[in-house]
Short mmCIF file of C-alpha atoms in Angstrom, two decimals:
data_model
loop_
_atom_site.label_atom_id
_atom_site.label_comp_id
_atom_site.label_asym_id
_atom_site.label_seq_id
_atom_site.Cartn_x
_atom_site.Cartn_y
_atom_site.Cartn_z
CA MET E 1267 10.23 36.19 112.43
CA THR E 1268 9.96 34.60 115.86
CA ALA E 1269 7.46 35.52 118.54
CA GLU E 1270 10.37 36.99 120.50
CA GLN E 1271 11.17 39.32 117.58
CA THR E 1272 7.60 40.45 116.93
CA ARG E 1273 6.26 40.85 120.47
CA GLN E 1274 5.94 44.48 121.55
CA PRO E 1275 7.06 44.87 125.17
CA SER E 1276 5.04 46.94 127.60
CA PRO E 1277 6.29 50.56 127.72
CA ASP E 1278 6.74 50.46 131.49
CA THR E 1279 8.87 47.30 131.62
CA THR E 1280 12.62 46.84 131.44
CA ARG E 1281 13.73 45.73 127.98
CA LEU E 1282 16.90 43.75 127.30
CA PHE E 1283 18.22 44.17 123.75
CA CYS E 1284 20.67 41.52 122.59
CA PHE E 1285 22.03 39.63 119.60
CA ARG E 1286 21.44 35.90 119.81
CA ASN E 1287 24.48 33.96 118.60
CA ALA E 1288 24.36 30.23 117.87
CA ASP E 1289 28.15 29.80 118.01
CA ALA E 1290 29.26 27.26 120.61
CA GLY E 1291 31.64 29.76 122.19
CA TRP E 1292 28.75 32.13 122.85
CA MET E 1293 26.79 29.64 124.97
CA PRO E 1294 27.76 31.29 128.28
CA VAL E 1295 26.58 34.70 127.07
CA ASN E 1296 23.28 33.31 125.83
CA HIS E 1297 22.81 31.88 129.31
CA LEU E 1298 23.71 35.27 130.81
CA ILE E 1299 21.09 36.91 128.60
CA ASP E 1300 18.40 34.53 129.82
CA MET E 1301 19.51 34.94 133.43
CA THR E 1302 19.56 38.74 133.24
CA ALA E 1303 16.12 38.86 131.66
CA ARG E 1304 14.73 36.59 134.37
CA LEU E 1305 16.42 38.37 137.29
CA LEU E 1306 15.47 41.86 136.09
CA GLU E 1307 12.02 40.71 134.97
CA ALA E 1308 12.89 42.14 131.56
CA GLU E 1309 11.58 41.40 128.08
CA ILE E 1310 14.12 40.35 125.47
CA CYS E 1311 14.28 42.34 122.24
CA ASP E 1312 16.23 41.03 119.26
CA LEU E 1313 18.96 43.05 117.55
CA SER E 1314 19.88 40.49 114.89
CA GLN E 1315 17.49 41.85 112.24
CA ILE E 1316 18.79 45.42 112.48
CA GLN E 1317 20.93 46.37 109.50
CA PRO E 1318 21.35 50.17 109.74
CA GLY E 1319 21.77 52.03 106.47
CA VAL E 1320 23.38 55.42 105.93
CA LEU E 1321 20.26 57.41 106.85
CA GLN E 1322 19.77 55.39 110.03
CA ARG E 1323 23.39 55.91 110.99
CA VAL E 1324 23.11 59.66 110.46
CA GLY E 1325 19.84 59.82 112.36
CA ALA E 1326 21.24 57.82 115.26
CA THR E 1327 24.20 60.20 115.43
CA LEU E 1328 22.28 63.46 115.22
CA LEU E 1329 19.04 62.76 117.05
CA ALA E 1330 18.99 62.22 120.79
CA PRO E 1331 16.37 59.71 122.00
CA PRO E 1332 13.44 61.06 124.02
CA ARG E 1333 13.63 60.97 127.80
CA GLY E 1334 10.92 60.11 130.28
CA GLY E 1335 8.57 57.22 130.76
CA SER E 1336 8.68 54.56 133.42
CA GLY E 1337 10.55 51.75 131.67
CA GLY E 1338 14.19 51.42 130.73
CA ASP E 1339 16.41 49.72 128.18
CA ILE E 1340 19.57 47.63 128.60
CA PHE E 1341 21.62 46.80 125.52
CA LEU E 1342 23.86 43.75 125.96
CA LEU E 1343 26.19 43.91 122.96
CA ARG E 1344 28.79 41.51 121.65
CA SER E 1345 31.32 44.23 120.83
CA PRO E 1346 31.59 48.03 120.56
CA GLN E 1347 30.96 47.72 116.82
CA GLU E 1348 27.34 46.76 117.52
CA LEU E 1349 26.59 50.10 119.15
CA ILE E 1350 25.12 51.49 115.94
CA ARG E 1351 22.66 48.58 115.79
CA ALA E 1352 21.33 49.59 119.19
CA LEU E 1353 20.80 53.19 118.16
CA ALA E 1354 19.13 52.13 114.91
CA HIS E 1355 16.55 49.84 116.52
CA PRO E 1356 12.98 51.17 116.02
CA LEU E 1357 12.30 50.99 119.76
CA TRP E 1358 15.26 53.31 120.42
CA ARG E 1359 12.93 56.26 119.75
CA ASP E 1360 10.59 55.35 122.63
CA ARG E 1361 10.50 57.50 125.74
CA ARG E 1362 12.58 55.71 128.38
CA ARG E 1363 13.60 56.42 131.97
CA PHE E 1364 17.11 55.07 131.40
CA ARG E 1365 19.32 53.48 128.76
CA ALA E 1366 22.32 51.31 129.60
CA VAL E 1367 24.81 49.40 127.49
CA TRP E 1368 26.93 46.41 128.54
CA ILE E 1369 29.61 45.30 126.07
CA ILE E 1370 30.90 41.73 126.44
CA ASP E 1371 34.00 41.78 124.22
CA SER E 1372 34.81 45.25 125.50
CA PHE E 1373 38.51 44.99 124.55
CA TRP E 1374 37.72 45.83 120.90
CA THR E 1375 37.77 49.54 121.70
CA GLU E 1376 39.24 50.41 118.29
CA THR E 1377 36.00 49.25 116.65
CA PHE E 1378 33.73 51.82 118.32
CA PRO E 1379 31.70 53.65 115.66
CA ARG E 1380 32.50 57.34 115.51
CA PRO E 1381 31.95 59.70 117.17
CA ALA E 1382 32.08 57.20 120.03
CA LYS E 1383 31.95 59.67 122.90
CA HIS E 1384 28.94 61.41 121.39
CA LEU E 1385 27.10 58.14 120.73
CA LEU E 1386 27.78 56.88 124.25
CA SER E 1387 26.42 60.13 125.67
CA ARG E 1388 22.97 58.68 124.89
CA PHE E 1389 23.44 56.11 127.68
CA ASP E 1390 23.07 56.64 131.41
CA LEU E 1391 25.40 53.71 132.13
CA VAL E 1392 28.20 52.17 130.05
CA ALA E 1393 29.65 48.83 131.20
CA CYS E 1394 32.70 46.94 130.01
CA THR E 1395 33.52 43.32 130.89
CA ARG E 1396 37.33 43.44 130.99
CA ALA E 1397 38.64 45.49 133.91
CA GLY E 1398 41.64 46.70 131.92
CA ASP E 1399 39.30 48.44 129.48
CA LEU E 1400 37.67 50.60 132.14
CA PRO E 1401 40.00 53.63 131.68
CA ASP E 1402 39.10 53.74 127.98
CA TYR E 1403 35.40 53.52 128.78
CA GLU E 1404 35.67 56.15 131.49
CA ALA E 1405 37.31 58.48 128.97
CA LEU E 1406 34.41 57.94 126.57
CA ALA E 1407 31.67 58.04 129.24
CA PRO E 1408 32.98 60.13 132.16
CA GLY E 1409 31.27 59.27 135.44
CA ARG E 1410 29.02 56.68 133.77
CA ALA E 1411 31.41 53.79 133.11
CA ILE E 1412 31.59 50.65 135.24
CA CYS E 1413 33.10 47.20 134.91
CA LEU E 1414 30.82 44.16 135.11
CA GLY E 1415 33.45 41.44 134.98
CA TRP E 1416 33.17 37.95 133.56
CA GLY E 1417 31.10 35.57 135.64
CA ALA E 1418 29.31 32.23 135.71
CA ASP E 1419 26.09 30.72 136.95
CA VAL E 1420 27.89 29.34 139.98
CA LEU E 1421 24.77 28.94 142.11
CA ASP E 1422 22.77 26.71 139.76
CA MET E 1423 25.44 25.18 137.53
CA GLY E 1424 28.58 25.13 139.68
CA SER E 1425 30.01 22.20 141.63
CA ALA E 1426 32.35 21.43 144.50
CA ALA E 1427 32.35 17.69 143.77
CA ALA E 1428 35.23 15.81 145.34
CA GLU E 1429 35.09 12.96 142.80
CA ARG E 1430 37.09 14.06 139.72
CA PRO E 1431 37.69 11.19 137.27
CA LEU E 1432 39.59 13.46 134.84
CA ASP E 1433 42.94 14.97 135.73
CA ILE E 1434 43.05 17.19 132.65
CA LEU E 1435 40.28 18.37 130.31
CA ARG E 1436 40.95 20.24 127.09
CA VAL E 1437 38.24 22.75 126.11
CA GLY E 1438 38.14 25.13 123.16
CA ARG E 1439 40.87 27.10 121.44
CA GLN E 1440 44.47 25.93 121.99
CA PRO E 1441 47.90 26.82 120.59
CA PRO E 1442 49.11 24.41 117.88
CA GLU E 1443 51.32 22.51 120.32
CA TRP E 1444 48.26 21.61 122.43
CA ASP E 1445 45.75 21.12 119.63
CA ASP E 1446 46.42 17.44 118.86
CA ASP E 1447 44.31 15.56 121.41
CA ALA E 1448 45.79 12.16 120.48
CA ARG E 1449 49.33 13.39 121.04
CA ILE E 1450 48.45 15.05 124.34
CA ALA E 1451 46.55 11.95 125.50
CA ALA E 1452 49.64 9.81 124.88
CA ALA E 1453 51.87 12.25 126.74
CA CYS E 1454 49.42 12.27 129.65
CA ALA E 1455 49.20 8.47 129.74
CA ALA E 1456 52.99 8.30 129.99
CA ARG E 1457 52.72 10.36 133.17
CA GLY E 1458 49.77 8.47 134.62
CA LEU E 1459 47.42 11.39 133.95
CA ARG E 1460 43.79 10.86 132.92
CA PHE E 1461 43.13 13.18 129.97
CA HIS E 1462 40.07 13.95 127.86
CA GLY E 1463 40.19 15.93 124.64
CA ARG E 1464 37.66 18.42 123.38
CA PRO E 1465 34.19 17.37 124.62
CA PRO E 1466 31.46 16.87 122.05
CA PHE E 1467 29.22 19.87 121.67
CA PRO E 1468 25.82 19.31 123.32
CA VAL E 1469 22.97 18.90 120.87
CA SER E 1470 20.33 20.93 122.68
CA VAL E 1471 20.74 24.71 122.63
CA GLN E 1472 18.57 24.93 125.74
CA THR E 1473 20.71 22.56 127.82
CA GLN E 1474 24.18 22.90 126.30
CA GLN E 1475 25.61 25.24 128.95
CA ARG E 1476 24.37 23.08 131.82
CA GLU E 1477 25.65 19.90 130.16
CA LEU E 1478 29.11 21.35 129.51
CA MET E 1479 29.51 22.42 133.12
CA ARG E 1480 27.87 19.40 134.77
CA ASP E 1481 29.23 16.63 132.54
CA TRP E 1482 32.72 17.98 131.87
CA TYR E 1483 34.03 20.86 133.98
CA ALA E 1484 32.67 19.36 137.21
CA ARG E 1485 34.47 16.05 136.51
CA ALA E 1486 37.96 17.53 136.02
CA LYS E 1487 40.73 18.67 138.33
CA PHE E 1488 42.37 20.93 135.72
CA ILE E 1489 41.07 22.62 132.58
CA ILE E 1490 43.60 23.57 129.91
CA ALA E 1491 43.16 27.19 128.77
CA HIS E 1492 45.76 29.56 127.38
CA SER E 1493 45.79 33.32 127.00
CA ASN E 1494 44.60 34.66 123.68
CA LEU E 1495 48.08 36.18 123.25
CA ALA E 1496 49.67 32.73 123.59
CA ALA E 1497 46.99 31.00 121.50
CA PRO E 1498 45.79 33.61 118.99
CA ALA E 1499 43.01 33.11 116.47
CA PRO E 1500 41.46 35.35 113.80
CA TYR E 1501 38.68 36.32 116.22
CA THR E 1502 40.89 37.14 119.24
CA HIS E 1503 42.50 40.47 120.08
CA ARG E 1504 46.21 40.63 119.30
CA GLY E 1505 47.19 43.18 121.94
CA ARG E 1506 44.96 42.74 125.01
CA ALA E 1507 44.95 39.57 127.11
CA TYR E 1508 41.71 38.49 128.75
CA ILE E 1509 39.97 35.66 130.54
CA THR E 1510 36.79 34.18 129.09
CA ALA E 1511 34.01 31.89 130.28
CA ARG E 1512 36.41 28.95 130.13
CA TRP E 1513 38.09 30.35 133.23
CA THR E 1514 35.00 31.38 135.16
CA ASP E 1515 32.87 28.33 134.27
CA ALA E 1516 35.73 25.98 135.18
CA LEU E 1517 36.27 27.63 138.56
CA ALA E 1518 32.53 27.66 139.20
CA CYS E 1519 32.67 23.88 138.83
CA GLY E 1520 35.66 23.53 141.15
CA ALA E 1521 38.27 22.92 138.44
CA SER E 1522 41.52 24.86 138.31
CA VAL E 1523 42.81 26.36 135.04
CA ALA E 1524 46.27 25.40 133.78
CA GLY E 1525 48.15 26.99 130.91
CA ARG E 1526 49.77 30.24 129.84
CA GLN E 1527 47.59 32.67 131.75
CA PRO E 1528 46.38 36.09 130.47
CA GLU E 1529 48.62 38.45 132.42
CA GLY E 1530 46.91 41.69 133.34
CA ASP E 1531 43.40 40.22 133.55
CA MET E 1532 43.67 37.96 136.57
CA ALA E 1533 42.34 40.10 139.44
CA LEU E 1534 38.97 38.33 139.49
CA ILE E 1535 40.53 34.89 139.83
CA ASP E 1536 43.70 35.50 141.84
CA TRP E 1537 43.05 33.20 144.81
CA PRO E 1538 45.52 30.36 145.56
CA GLY E 1539 44.92 27.30 143.41
CA ALA E 1540 42.61 28.96 140.91
CA THR E 1541 45.17 28.83 138.12
CA LEU E 1542 48.44 27.10 137.32
CA GLU E 1543 50.81 29.22 135.26
CA THR E 1544 52.77 26.87 133.01
CA GLY E 1545 54.86 29.53 131.26
CA VAL E 1546 56.24 28.93 127.77
CA ILE E 1547 54.05 26.74 125.59
CA ASP E 1548 55.74 23.34 125.68
CA PRO E 1549 53.40 20.38 126.35
CA GLU E 1550 56.13 18.10 127.67
CA LYS E 1551 57.33 20.62 130.26
CA ASN E 1552 53.81 21.89 130.92
CA LEU E 1553 52.54 18.36 131.61
CA ASP E 1554 55.37 17.75 134.05
CA GLN E 1555 54.17 20.82 135.97
CA ILE E 1556 50.56 19.70 135.84
CA ALA E 1557 51.46 16.15 136.93
CA GLU E 1558 53.13 17.58 140.00
CA ALA E 1559 50.04 19.70 140.77
CA VAL E 1560 47.74 16.69 140.27
CA SER E 1561 49.78 14.63 142.73
CA ALA E 1562 49.28 17.35 145.35
CA TRP E 1563 45.57 17.88 144.54
CA THR E 1564 42.94 17.32 147.24
CA PRO E 1565 39.15 17.78 147.21
CA GLU E 1566 39.67 20.98 149.22
CA VAL E 1567 40.98 22.61 146.02
CA ALA E 1568 37.61 22.09 144.30
CA GLN E 1569 35.75 23.28 147.39
CA ARG E 1570 37.81 26.47 147.57
CA ASN E 1571 37.42 27.18 143.85
CA HIS E 1572 33.66 26.77 144.06
CA GLN E 1573 33.35 28.85 147.22
CA MET E 1574 35.48 31.69 145.82
CA ALA E 1575 33.50 31.54 142.58
CA LEU E 1576 30.28 31.95 144.57
CA GLU E 1577 31.78 35.00 146.27
CA ARG E 1578 33.33 36.65 143.23
CA LEU E 1579 32.06 35.23 139.97
CA ASP E 1580 28.36 34.50 140.19
CA TRP E 1581 26.53 36.49 137.51
CA ARG E 1582 23.97 37.56 140.12
CA TRP E 1583 26.52 39.95 141.65
CA ARG E 1584 26.96 41.63 138.24
CA VAL E 1585 23.21 41.89 137.74
CA LEU E 1586 22.91 43.36 141.24
CA ASP E 1587 25.52 46.02 140.38
CA LEU E 1588 23.62 46.81 137.20
CA ALA E 1589 20.24 46.96 138.96
CA THR E 1590 21.61 49.17 141.75
CA ARG E 1591 23.02 51.70 139.32
CA LEU E 1592 19.74 51.78 137.39
CA ASP E 1593 17.55 51.94 140.52
CA LEU E 1594 15.81 48.67 139.71
CA HIS E 1595 14.37 46.48 142.47
CA PRO E 1596 13.03 43.29 140.87
CA ALA E 1597 11.72 40.65 143.26
CA ALA E 1598 13.25 37.84 141.18
CA LEU E 1599 16.75 39.19 141.82
CA ASP E 1600 16.13 39.40 145.58
CA VAL E 1601 15.01 35.76 145.62
CA ASP E 1602 18.15 34.57 143.85
CA LEU E 1603 20.44 36.73 145.97
CA ASP E 1604 18.93 35.15 149.09
CA ARG E 1605 19.68 31.71 147.63
CA LEU E 1606 23.21 32.78 146.77
CA ARG E 1607 23.92 34.11 150.26
CA GLN E 1608 22.54 30.93 151.79
CA ALA E 1609 24.80 28.84 149.54
CA LEU E 1610 27.78 30.95 150.58
CA GLY E 1611 26.96 30.35 154.21
CA ARG E 1612 26.76 26.60 153.67
CA ASP E 1613 30.03 26.56 151.73
CA GLN E 1614 31.86 28.54 154.40
CA ALA E 1615 30.44 26.29 157.13
CA SER E 1616 31.55 23.10 155.35
CA GLN E 1617 35.10 24.41 154.96
CA SER E 1618 35.37 25.33 158.64
CA VAL E 1619 34.40 21.84 159.85
#
């Protein structure tokens, strides 16, 4: 076991329980975990070794955790299904001032362990990440449900760079029609578009998120990303459309997102130029649309995307919402919020010149 797994946090500190995931698609959440722990001055506790048996499941259902103490616990879960892991963790039985849960893939509401409403009653705050899921969460946790929408580390990893050597960058999951990088590259070349296929995955786990944003997103005018309903995979939801970090990280770096967009989950990123809806999946027609948008592109598009991402998408706003609801006042968060507000002021000033 690692030092992180064996260390016993102080009883009066904030503890952040999470499941580390080495999958490339989970890089943004791993970065969020590290950011949240730093900003809330919290100690990370590992959930990956928890494999609750029948007795643990029954005990977690029947026995309420003790209240009191000066510290609190935040459980950042991958999906509702992991709720039982949280309740089965040995530290769950400690006396705590508060308990909160934040579910990243919150759209998997059908996977909540039962009785979901009873289990969620153990938490003082229940957060979903997709705004469209909030009514379901409010029904399960009346008066205690909030939405902490998708974000990005805009302040430290974003970019408003005017120099964009790539017109189109392909990242991650695509529908079959867009999945052949050689074919798409040829179609782009025929239109005078500079295209790059899927970037190589960074080698270092510690730097992979920064490298992806700095070396790829920040060098592109448009990122290709399609709704999970238009480009389904075994691990995506078949009935609820949603944005992911591909959208928020791209916008943080000034790039716009082109493709079949996830209707119903666009409120966070609805400013002009943030996305280009290409409609029906058809690379030839879609590339004609993108070529037209590229010909009209100016550096002001990247500046606006970055500035709006600072205002709406920076993870620090989500952590502030969380801290406010839990009556936490960490100095580290105040320091970063000051930096964020200063960056916003500079961005706004540069656009008004």
